[in-house]
PDB file of C-alpha atoms in Angstrom:
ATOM      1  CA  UNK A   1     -19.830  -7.734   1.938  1.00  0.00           C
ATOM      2  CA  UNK A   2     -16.275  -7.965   1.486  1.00  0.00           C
ATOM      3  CA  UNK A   3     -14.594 -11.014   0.376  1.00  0.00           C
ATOM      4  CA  UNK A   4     -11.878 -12.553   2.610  1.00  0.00           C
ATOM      5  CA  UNK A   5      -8.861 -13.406   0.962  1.00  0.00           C
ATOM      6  CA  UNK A   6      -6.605 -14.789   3.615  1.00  0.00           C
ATOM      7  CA  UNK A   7      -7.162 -15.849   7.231  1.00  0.00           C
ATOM      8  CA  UNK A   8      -4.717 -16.841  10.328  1.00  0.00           C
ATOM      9  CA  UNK A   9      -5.006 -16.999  13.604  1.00  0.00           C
ATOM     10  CA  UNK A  10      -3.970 -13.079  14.480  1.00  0.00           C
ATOM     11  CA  UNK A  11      -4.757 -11.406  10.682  1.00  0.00           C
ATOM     12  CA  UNK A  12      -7.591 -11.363   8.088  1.00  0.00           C
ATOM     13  CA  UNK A  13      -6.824  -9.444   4.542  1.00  0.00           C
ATOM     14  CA  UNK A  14     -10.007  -8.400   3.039  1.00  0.00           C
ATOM     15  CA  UNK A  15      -9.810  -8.106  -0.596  1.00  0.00           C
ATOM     16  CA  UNK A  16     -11.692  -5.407  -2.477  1.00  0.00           C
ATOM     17  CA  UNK A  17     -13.649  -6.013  -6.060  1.00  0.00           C
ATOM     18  CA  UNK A  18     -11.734  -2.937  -7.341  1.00  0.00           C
ATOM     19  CA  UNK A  19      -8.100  -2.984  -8.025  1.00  0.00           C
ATOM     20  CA  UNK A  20      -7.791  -6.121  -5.741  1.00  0.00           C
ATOM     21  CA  UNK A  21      -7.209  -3.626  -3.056  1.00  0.00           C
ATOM     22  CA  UNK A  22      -6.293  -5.348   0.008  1.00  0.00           C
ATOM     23  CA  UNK A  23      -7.608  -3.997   3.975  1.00  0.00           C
ATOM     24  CA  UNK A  24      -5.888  -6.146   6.572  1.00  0.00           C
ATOM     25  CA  UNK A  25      -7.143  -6.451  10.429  1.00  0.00           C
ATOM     26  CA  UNK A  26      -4.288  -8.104  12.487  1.00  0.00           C
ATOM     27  CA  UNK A  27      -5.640  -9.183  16.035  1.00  0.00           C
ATOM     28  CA  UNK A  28      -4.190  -9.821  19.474  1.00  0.00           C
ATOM     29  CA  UNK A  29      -5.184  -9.839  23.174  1.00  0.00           C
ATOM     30  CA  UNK A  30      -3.813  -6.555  23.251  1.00  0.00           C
ATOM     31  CA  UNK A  31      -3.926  -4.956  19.866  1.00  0.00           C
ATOM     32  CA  UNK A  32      -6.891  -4.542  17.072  1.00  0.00           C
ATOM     33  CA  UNK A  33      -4.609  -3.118  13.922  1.00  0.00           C
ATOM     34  CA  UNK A  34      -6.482  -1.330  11.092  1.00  0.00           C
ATOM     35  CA  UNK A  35      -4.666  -0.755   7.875  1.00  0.00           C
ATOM     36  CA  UNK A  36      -6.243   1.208   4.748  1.00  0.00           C
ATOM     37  CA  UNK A  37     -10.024   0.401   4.759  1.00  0.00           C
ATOM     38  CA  UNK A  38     -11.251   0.632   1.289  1.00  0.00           C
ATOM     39  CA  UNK A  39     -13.527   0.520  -1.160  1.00  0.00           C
ATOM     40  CA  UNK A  40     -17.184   0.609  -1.078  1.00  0.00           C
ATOM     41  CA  UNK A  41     -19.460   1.517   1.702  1.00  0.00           C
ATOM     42  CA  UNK A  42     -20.424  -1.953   1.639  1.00  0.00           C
ATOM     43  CA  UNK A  43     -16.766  -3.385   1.979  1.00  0.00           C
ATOM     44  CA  UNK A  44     -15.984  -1.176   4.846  1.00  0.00           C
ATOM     45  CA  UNK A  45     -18.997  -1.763   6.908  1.00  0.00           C
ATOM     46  CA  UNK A  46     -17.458  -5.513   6.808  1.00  0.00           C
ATOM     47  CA  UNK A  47     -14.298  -4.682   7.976  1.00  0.00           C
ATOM     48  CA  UNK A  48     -15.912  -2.326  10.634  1.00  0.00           C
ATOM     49  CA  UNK A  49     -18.098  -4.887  11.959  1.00  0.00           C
ATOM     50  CA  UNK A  50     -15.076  -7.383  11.536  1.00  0.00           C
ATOM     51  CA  UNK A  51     -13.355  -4.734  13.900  1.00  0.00           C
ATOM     52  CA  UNK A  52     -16.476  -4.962  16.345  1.00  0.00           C
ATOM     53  CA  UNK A  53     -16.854  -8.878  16.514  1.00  0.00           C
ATOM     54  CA  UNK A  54     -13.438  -8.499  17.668  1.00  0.00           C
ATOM     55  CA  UNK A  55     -13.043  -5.760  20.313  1.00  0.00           C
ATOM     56  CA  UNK A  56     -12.721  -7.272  23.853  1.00  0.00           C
ATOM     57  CA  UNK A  57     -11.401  -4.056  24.660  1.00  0.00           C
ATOM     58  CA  UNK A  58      -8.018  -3.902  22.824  1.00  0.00           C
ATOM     59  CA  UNK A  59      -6.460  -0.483  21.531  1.00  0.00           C
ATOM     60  CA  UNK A  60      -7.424   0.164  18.205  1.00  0.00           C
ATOM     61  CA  UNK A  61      -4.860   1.800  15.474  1.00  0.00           C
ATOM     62  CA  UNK A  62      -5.778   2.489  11.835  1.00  0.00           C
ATOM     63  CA  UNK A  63      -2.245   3.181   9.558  1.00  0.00           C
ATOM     64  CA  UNK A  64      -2.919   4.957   6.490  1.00  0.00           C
ATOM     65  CA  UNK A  65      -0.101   3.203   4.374  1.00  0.00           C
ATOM     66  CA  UNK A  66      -0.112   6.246   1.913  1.00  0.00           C
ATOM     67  CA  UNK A  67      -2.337   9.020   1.134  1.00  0.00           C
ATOM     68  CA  UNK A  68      -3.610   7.725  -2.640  1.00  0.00           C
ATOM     69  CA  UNK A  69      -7.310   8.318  -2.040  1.00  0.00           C
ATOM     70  CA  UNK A  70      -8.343   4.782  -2.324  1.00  0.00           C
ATOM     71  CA  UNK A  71      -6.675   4.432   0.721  1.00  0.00           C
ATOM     72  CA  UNK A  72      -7.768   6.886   2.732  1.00  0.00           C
ATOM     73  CA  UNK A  73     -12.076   6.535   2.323  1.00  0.00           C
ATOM     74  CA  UNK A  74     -12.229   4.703   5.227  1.00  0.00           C
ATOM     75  CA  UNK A  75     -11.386   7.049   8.125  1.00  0.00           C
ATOM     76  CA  UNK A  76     -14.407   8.475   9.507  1.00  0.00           C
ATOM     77  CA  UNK A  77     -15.436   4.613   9.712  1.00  0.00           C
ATOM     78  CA  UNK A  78     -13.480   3.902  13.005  1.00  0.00           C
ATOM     79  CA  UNK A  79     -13.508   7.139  15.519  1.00  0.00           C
ATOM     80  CA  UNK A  80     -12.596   5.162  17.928  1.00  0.00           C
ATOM     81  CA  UNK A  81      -9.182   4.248  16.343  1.00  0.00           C
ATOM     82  CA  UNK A  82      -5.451   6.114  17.228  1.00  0.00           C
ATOM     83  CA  UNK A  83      -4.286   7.048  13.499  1.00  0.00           C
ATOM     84  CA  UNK A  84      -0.875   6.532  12.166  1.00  0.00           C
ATOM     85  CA  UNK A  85       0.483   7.621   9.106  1.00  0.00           C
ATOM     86  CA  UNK A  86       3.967   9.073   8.000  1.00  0.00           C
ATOM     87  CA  UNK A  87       5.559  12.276   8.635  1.00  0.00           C
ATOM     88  CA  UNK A  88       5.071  13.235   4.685  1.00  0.00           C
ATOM     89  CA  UNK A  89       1.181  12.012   5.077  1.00  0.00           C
ATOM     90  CA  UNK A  90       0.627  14.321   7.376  1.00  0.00           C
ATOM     91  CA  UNK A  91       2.960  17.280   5.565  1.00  0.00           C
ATOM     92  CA  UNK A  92       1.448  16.964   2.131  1.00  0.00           C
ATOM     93  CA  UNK A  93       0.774  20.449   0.737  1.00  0.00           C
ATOM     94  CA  UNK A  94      -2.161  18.320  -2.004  1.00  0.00           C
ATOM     95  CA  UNK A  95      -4.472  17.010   0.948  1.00  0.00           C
ATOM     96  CA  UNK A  96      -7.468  19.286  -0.998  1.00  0.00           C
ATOM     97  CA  UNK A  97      -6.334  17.289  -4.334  1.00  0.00           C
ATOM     98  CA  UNK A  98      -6.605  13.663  -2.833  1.00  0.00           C
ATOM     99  CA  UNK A  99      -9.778  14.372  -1.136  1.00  0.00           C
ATOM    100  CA  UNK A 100     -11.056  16.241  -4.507  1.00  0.00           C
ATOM    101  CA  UNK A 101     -10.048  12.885  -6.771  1.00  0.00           C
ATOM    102  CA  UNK A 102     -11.850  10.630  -3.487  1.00  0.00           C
ATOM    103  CA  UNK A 103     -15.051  12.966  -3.990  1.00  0.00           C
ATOM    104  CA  UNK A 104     -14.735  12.593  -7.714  1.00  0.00           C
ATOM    105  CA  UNK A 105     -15.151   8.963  -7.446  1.00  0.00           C
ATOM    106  CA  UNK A 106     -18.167   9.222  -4.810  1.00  0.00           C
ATOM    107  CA  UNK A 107     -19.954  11.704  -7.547  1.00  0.00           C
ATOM    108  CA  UNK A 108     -19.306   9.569 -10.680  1.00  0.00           C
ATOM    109  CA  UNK A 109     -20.261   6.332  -9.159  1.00  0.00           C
ATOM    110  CA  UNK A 110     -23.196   8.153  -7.064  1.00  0.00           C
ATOM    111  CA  UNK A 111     -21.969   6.678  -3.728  1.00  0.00           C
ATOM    112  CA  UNK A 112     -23.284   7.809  -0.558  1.00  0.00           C
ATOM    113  CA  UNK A 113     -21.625   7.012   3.047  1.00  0.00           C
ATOM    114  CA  UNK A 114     -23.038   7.630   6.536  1.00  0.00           C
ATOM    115  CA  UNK A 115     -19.545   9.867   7.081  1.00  0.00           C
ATOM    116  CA  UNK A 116     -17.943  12.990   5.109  1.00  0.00           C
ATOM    117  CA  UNK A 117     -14.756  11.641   2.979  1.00  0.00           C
ATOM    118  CA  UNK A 118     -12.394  13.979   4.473  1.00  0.00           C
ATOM    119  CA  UNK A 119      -8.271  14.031   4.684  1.00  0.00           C
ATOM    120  CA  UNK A 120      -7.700  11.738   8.046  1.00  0.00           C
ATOM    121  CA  UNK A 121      -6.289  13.495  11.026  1.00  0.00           C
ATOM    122  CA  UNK A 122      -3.015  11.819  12.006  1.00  0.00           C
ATOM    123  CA  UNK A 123      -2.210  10.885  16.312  1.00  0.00           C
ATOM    124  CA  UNK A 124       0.971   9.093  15.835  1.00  0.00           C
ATOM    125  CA  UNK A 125       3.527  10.471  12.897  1.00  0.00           C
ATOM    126  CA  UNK A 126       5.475   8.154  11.825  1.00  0.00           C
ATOM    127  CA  UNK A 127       9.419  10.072  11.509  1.00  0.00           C
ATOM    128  CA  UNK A 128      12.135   7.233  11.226  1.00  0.00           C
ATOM    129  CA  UNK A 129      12.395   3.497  10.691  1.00  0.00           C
ATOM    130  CA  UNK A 130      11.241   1.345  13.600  1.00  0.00           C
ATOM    131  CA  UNK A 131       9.430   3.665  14.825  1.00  0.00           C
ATOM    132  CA  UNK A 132       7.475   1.181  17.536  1.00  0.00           C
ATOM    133  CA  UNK A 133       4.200   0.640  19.238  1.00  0.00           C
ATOM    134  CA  UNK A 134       3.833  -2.003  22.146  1.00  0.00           C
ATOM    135  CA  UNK A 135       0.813  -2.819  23.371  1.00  0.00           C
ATOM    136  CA  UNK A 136       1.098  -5.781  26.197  1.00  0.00           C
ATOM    137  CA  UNK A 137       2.849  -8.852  24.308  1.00  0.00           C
ATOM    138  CA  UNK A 138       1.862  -6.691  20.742  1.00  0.00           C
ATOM    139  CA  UNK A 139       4.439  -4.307  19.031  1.00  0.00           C
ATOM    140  CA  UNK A 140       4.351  -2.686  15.814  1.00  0.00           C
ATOM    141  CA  UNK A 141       6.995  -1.400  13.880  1.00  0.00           C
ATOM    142  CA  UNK A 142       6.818   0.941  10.715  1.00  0.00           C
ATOM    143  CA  UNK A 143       9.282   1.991   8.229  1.00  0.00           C
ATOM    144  CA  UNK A 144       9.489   5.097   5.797  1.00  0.00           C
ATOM    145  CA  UNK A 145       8.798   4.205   2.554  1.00  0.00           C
ATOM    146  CA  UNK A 146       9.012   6.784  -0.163  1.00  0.00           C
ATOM    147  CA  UNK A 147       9.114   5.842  -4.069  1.00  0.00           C
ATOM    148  CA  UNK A 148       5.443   4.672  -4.752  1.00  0.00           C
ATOM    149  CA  UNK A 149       4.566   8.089  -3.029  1.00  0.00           C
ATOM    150  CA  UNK A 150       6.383  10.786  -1.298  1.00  0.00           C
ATOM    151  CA  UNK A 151       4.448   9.594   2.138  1.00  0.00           C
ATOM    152  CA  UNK A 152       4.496   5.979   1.830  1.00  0.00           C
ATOM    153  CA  UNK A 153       5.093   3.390   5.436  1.00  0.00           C
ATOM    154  CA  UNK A 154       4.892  -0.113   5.489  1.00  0.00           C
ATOM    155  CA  UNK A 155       4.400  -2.071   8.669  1.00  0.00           C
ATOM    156  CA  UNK A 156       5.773  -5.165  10.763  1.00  0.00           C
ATOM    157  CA  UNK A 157       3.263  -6.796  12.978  1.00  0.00           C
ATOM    158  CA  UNK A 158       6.547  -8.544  14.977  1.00  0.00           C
ATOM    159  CA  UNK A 159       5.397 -11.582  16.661  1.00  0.00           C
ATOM    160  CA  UNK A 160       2.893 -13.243  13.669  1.00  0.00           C
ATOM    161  CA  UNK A 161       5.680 -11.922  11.540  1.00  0.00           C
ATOM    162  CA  UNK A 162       3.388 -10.150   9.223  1.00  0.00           C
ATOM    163  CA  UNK A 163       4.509  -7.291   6.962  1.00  0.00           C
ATOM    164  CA  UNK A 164       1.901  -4.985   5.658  1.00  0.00           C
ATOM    165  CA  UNK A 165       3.821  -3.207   2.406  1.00  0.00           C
ATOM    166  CA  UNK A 166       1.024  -0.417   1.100  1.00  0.00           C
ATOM    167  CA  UNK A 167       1.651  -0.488  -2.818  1.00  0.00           C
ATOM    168  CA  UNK A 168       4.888  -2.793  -2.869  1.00  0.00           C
ATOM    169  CA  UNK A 169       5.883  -6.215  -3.799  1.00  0.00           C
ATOM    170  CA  UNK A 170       2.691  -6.899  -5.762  1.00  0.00           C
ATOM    171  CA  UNK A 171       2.240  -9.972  -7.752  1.00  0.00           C
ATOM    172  CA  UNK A 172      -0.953  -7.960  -9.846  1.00  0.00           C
ATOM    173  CA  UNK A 173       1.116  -4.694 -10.451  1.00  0.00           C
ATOM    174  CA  UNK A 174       5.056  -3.955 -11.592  1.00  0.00           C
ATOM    175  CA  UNK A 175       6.262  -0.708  -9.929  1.00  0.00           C
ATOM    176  CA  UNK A 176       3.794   1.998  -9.928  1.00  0.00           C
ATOM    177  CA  UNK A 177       6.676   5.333  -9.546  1.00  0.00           C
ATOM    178  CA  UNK A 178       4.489   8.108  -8.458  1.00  0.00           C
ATOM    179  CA  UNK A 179       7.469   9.832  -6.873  1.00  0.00           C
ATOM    180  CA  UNK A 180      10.917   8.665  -7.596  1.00  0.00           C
ATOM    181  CA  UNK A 181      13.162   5.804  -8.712  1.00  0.00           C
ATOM    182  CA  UNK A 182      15.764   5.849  -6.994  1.00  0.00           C
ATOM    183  CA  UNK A 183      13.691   6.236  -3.274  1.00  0.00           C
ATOM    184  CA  UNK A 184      11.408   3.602  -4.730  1.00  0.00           C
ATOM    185  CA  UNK A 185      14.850   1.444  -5.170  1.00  0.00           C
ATOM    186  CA  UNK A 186      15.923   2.457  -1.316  1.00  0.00           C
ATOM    187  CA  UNK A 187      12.143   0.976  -0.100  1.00  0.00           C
ATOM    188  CA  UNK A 188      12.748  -2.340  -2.211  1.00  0.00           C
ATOM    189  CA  UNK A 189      16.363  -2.565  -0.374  1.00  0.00           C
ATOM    190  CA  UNK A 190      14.593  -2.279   2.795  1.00  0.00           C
ATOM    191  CA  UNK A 191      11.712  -4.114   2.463  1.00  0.00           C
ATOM    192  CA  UNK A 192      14.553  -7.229   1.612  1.00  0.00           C
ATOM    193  CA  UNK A 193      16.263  -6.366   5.072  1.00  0.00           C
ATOM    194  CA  UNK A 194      12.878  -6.519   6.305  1.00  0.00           C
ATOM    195  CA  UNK A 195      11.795  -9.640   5.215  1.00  0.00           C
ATOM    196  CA  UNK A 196      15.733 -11.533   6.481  1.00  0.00           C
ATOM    197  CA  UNK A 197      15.799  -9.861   9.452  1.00  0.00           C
ATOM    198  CA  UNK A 198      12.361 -10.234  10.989  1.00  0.00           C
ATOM    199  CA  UNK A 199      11.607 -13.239   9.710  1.00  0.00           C
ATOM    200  CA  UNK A 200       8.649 -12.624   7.887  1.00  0.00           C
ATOM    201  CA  UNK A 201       6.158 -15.004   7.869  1.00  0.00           C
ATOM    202  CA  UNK A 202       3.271 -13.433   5.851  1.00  0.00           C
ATOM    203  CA  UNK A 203       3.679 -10.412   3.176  1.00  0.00           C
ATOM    204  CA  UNK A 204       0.547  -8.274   2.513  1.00  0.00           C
ATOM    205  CA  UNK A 205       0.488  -6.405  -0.578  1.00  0.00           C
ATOM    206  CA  UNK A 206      -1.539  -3.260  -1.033  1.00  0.00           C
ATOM    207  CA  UNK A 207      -3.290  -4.243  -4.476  1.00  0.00           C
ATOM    208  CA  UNK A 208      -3.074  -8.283  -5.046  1.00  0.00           C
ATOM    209  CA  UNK A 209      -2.733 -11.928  -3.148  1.00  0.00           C
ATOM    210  CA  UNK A 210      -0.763 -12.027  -0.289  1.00  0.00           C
ATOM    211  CA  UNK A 211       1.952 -14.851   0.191  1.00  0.00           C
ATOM    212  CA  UNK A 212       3.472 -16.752   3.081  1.00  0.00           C
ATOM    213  CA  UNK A 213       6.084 -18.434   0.681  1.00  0.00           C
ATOM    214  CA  UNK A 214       9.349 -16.231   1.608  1.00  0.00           C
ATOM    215  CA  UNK A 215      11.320 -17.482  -1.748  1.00  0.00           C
ATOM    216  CA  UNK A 216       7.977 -15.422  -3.402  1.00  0.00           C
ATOM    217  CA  UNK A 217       8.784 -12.635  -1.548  1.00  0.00           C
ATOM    218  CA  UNK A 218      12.275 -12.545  -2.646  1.00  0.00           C
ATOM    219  CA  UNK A 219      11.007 -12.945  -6.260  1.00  0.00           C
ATOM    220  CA  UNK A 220       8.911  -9.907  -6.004  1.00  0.00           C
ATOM    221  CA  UNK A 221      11.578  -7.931  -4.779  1.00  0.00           C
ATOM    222  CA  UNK A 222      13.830  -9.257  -7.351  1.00  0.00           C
ATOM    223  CA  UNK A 223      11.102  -8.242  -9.634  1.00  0.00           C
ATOM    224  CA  UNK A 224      10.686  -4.981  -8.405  1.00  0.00           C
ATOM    225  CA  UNK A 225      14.335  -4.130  -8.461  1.00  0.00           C
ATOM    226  CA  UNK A 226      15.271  -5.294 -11.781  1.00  0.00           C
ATOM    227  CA  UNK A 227      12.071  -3.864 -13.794  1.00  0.00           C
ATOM    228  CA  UNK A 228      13.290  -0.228 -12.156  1.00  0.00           C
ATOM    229  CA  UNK A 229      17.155  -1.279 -13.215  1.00  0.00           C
ATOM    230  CA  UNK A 230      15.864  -2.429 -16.862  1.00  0.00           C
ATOM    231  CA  UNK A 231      13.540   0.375 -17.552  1.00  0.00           C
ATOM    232  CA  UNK A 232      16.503   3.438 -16.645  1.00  0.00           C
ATOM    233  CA  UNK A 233      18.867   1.047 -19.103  1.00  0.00           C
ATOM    234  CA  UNK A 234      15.806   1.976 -21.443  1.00  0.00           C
ATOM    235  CA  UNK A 235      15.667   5.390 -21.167  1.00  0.00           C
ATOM    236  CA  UNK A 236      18.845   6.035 -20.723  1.00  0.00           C
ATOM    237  CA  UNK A 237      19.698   3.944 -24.386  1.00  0.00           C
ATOM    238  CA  UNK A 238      16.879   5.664 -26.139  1.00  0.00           C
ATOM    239  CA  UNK A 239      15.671   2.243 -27.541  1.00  0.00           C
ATOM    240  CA  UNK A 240      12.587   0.050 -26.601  1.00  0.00           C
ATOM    241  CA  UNK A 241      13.598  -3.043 -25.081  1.00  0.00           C
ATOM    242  CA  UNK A 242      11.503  -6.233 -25.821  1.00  0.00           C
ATOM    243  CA  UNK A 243      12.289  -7.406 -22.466  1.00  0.00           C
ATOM    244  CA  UNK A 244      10.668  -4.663 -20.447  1.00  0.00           C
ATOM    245  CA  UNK A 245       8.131  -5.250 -23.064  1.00  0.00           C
ATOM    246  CA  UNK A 246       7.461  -8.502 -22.339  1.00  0.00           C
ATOM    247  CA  UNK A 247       7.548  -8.289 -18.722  1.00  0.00           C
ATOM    248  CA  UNK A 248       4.982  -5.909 -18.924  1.00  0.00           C
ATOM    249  CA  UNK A 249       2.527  -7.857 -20.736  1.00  0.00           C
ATOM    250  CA  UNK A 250       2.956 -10.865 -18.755  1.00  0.00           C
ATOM    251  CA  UNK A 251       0.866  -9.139 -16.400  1.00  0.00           C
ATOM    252  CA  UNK A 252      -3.103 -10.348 -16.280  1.00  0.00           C
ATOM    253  CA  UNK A 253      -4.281  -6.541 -16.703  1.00  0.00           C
ATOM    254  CA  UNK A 254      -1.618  -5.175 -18.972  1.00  0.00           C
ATOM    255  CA  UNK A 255      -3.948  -3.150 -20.861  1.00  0.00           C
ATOM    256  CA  UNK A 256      -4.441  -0.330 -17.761  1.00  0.00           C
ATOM    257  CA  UNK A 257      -0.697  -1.391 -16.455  1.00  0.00           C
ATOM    258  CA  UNK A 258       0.747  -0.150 -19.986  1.00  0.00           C
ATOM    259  CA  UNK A 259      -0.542   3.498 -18.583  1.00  0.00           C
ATOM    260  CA  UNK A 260       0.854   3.235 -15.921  1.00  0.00           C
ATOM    261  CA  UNK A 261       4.680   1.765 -17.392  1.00  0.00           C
ATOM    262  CA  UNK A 262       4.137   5.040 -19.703  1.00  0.00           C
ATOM    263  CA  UNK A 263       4.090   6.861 -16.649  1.00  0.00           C
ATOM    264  CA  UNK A 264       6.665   5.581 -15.374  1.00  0.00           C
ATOM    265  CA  UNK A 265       9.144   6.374 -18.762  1.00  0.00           C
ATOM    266  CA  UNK A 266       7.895  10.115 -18.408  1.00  0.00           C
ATOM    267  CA  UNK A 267       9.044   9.724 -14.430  1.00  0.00           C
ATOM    268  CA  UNK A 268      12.420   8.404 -14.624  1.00  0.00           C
ATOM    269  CA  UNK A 269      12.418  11.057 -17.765  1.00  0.00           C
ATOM    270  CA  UNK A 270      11.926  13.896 -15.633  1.00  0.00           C
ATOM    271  CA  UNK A 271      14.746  12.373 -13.415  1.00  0.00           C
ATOM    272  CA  UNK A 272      16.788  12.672 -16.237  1.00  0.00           C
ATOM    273  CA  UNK A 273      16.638  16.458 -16.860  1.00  0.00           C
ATOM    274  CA  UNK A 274      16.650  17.273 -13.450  1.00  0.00           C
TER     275      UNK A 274
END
């Protein structure tokens, strides 16, 4: 089983045990929406059956948000299902490394699923911002969104007003710069547009709670800009600054999130000298 953690009329977000990883299933008369099944065999099977209980019949779309290999277990799950993903998903020279690091975790947890974990074939790529499906009275919209990861897309589901963000705007993780600042700064710009202009109703992190409380939204953004901003003052003063400091341990798991704040010095480091 997989525990729900929010329910509407159009959208469920299941909520995994690890990482809080979040797998949302958005709804319509014409439309069954699929976005990055994950963890467990277990938790899948819910969503999958989830998906089933559903289907009158709809299309069926799974988006692969990014390619991190939590992410991407689910595929084989839902044959059935048109895949989306971005341009650099589908481009990424390290597809044998993310499926290596999703085998890993199989082999050291000795988990065992009906399907091979495999790198996900892609149907629609995913090139420019508002890039659209429409389905009947349904349409989808997805964005680049590079910074987290080279690949990274979030999503607008247009008439619920749902936004799906991949690993953005969490409230249980700070930035998590896997590829670059300043692109992670860009997606944070846009994901504000996003949330003014379409009139967002309900944001859906990858890892954490989601929130239908738009002034939250705004304060993860804010958050999200200004630890980015305060960290380059950092490293570019050569001084630790009890501020960042304290921002990071305000966080309920700060002991793994210091990791990955170190990670994100030696980042904006490499920035730096390049």
């Amino acid at each position: 089983m997989m525990p729900v953690q929010y329910k509407n009329q159009y959208v469920t977000v299941f909520q995994s045990e690890l990482y809080q990883t979040t797998s949302t299933v958005a709804v319509t008369k014409d439309m069954i929406l699929i976005v990055d099944p994950t963890w467990l065999p277990g938790e899948i099977e819910t969503i999958r059956q989830h998906v089933a209980k559903n289907d009158a019949g709809q299309h069926k779309y799974l988006l692969f948000t990014h390619s991190d290999f939590d992410h991407i277990h689910g595929w084989k799950a839902f044959p059935e299902a048109v895949t989306i993903a971005s341009r650099g998903f589908v481009d990424r020279t390290n597809k044998k490394k993310m499926v290596q690091e999703a085998q890993d975790f199989e082999d050291y947890y000795y988990i065992e699923r009906p399907y091979p974990v495999e790198y996900p074939q892609i149907d629609i790529i995913i090139d420019h911002d508002e890039q659209t499906i429409k389905n009947g009275d349904t349409s989808v919209s997805f964005y680049l969104a590079p910074g987290h990861q080279v690949d990274g897309v979030f999503a607008v589901v247009h008439e619920p007003g749902v936004l799906i963000a991949g690993d953005y705007v969490s409230d249980v993780e700070f930035p998590f710069i896997h590829h670059d600042s300043e692109a992670y700064e860009r997606t944070v710009d846009k994901l504000e547009e996003v949330v003014d202009d379409k009139k967002i109703k309900l944001l859906i992190p990858g890892h954490g709670k989601c929130t239908t409380d738009r002034d939250e939204m705004r304060d993860r953004i804010g958050d999200s800009r200004w630890y980015i901003e305060t960290l380059r003052d950092e490293i570019r003063q050569q001084k630790r600054l009890d501020v960042l400091e304290a921002f990071v341990d305000s966080y309920r798991f700060s002991r793994y999130l210091r990791e990955e704040h170190e990670n994100n010095k030696a980042q904006i480091q490499k920035e730096y000298r390049a």
